Amino acid sequence: MIARIIWVAALLGIAIVSTAVHLDREARRTASLALYVPEIFRSGAQPRITALAIDSGIPEIGVAQAQKLVRRRPLPARHLRLLAQAQFAAGNNEASALAIQYAAQRGWRDALAQEAMMQIALAAGNRPEAARRYAALFLMRGTERALLEETGDAVFPEPGGEERMVFAQIVSGGERWHNAFLTRGARVMPPDAFVEIIEISAKDGTQFRCAALRQAQKAIEGEDQTLGKRLSSVLQSQC
């Protein structure tokens, strides 16, 4: 009899755990389920709980849930970004800025963290750092074209600026994304900055693919013939 009770209790325990784990997994897709996941089993549900807490209008709850999230899973950059949002909503600006810096360092593909760091760098007058964050956003397919267009002039305002050198170094160091740079850059970057970055990269030994470079040259020439001629010189030297 005792053995049977233990067996039934074990089955019941397994069923409860399985249900809780399944609920937690589903909560990643359906936010409303997160509230029904027992706290001890919250993994995928905790970011949802945190987001709801931040939106609750009670800053202290948002901060508490965000801190709990980071304690449980400190590695994902998104969790640090949620902590930054919670701290900002609570008026803890210094703590918020620190959290967003950590998030941006940890997650180069966290678009919101990179955008925030780019804006912080621009506000501080640190355009080279802003250029690094712009590059991170540039490399993400999901980054909206409008964002890159609107911030390009602020990040790359002057010919010969250090920020253009920094971006050129990033281009030179990433052969796999040369084509993406030429194609997307011609559409979203300030034309003079785009051309100068290509010139700097080529001078440093970067070899662009002729077809992509030729296409970029035609696109720029359609906007500015002088800049088009400069790119034509690079094209002739490489192709």
Short mmCIF file of N, CA and C in Angstrom, two decimals, residues 38 61 66 81 86 117 144 194:
data_model
loop_
_atom_site.label_atom_id
_atom_site.label_comp_id
_atom_site.label_asym_id
_atom_site.label_seq_id
_atom_site.Cartn_x
_atom_site.Cartn_y
_atom_site.Cartn_z
N PRO A 38 4.70 28.26 -12.36
CA PRO A 38 5.23 28.36 -10.99
C PRO A 38 6.63 28.98 -11.00
N ILE A 61 8.50 47.07 -8.77
CA ILE A 61 8.22 45.68 -9.18
C ILE A 61 9.02 45.33 -10.43
N ALA A 66 13.33 42.29 -12.89
CA ALA A 66 14.49 42.34 -13.80
C ALA A 66 15.75 41.84 -13.10
N ARG A 81 19.29 44.31 -20.91
CA ARG A 81 18.55 45.44 -21.48
C ARG A 81 17.24 45.66 -20.73
N ALA A 86 14.08 48.78 -16.74
CA ALA A 86 13.44 48.85 -15.42
C ALA A 86 14.09 49.93 -14.55
N MET A 117 23.45 52.50 -27.08
CA MET A 117 24.85 52.84 -26.89
C MET A 117 25.34 53.82 -27.95
N GLU A 144 16.27 48.69 -39.37
CA GLU A 144 15.50 49.45 -40.35
C GLU A 144 16.40 50.41 -41.10
N PHE A 194 30.48 57.11 -47.26
CA PHE A 194 30.55 55.79 -47.89
C PHE A 194 31.75 55.70 -48.83
#
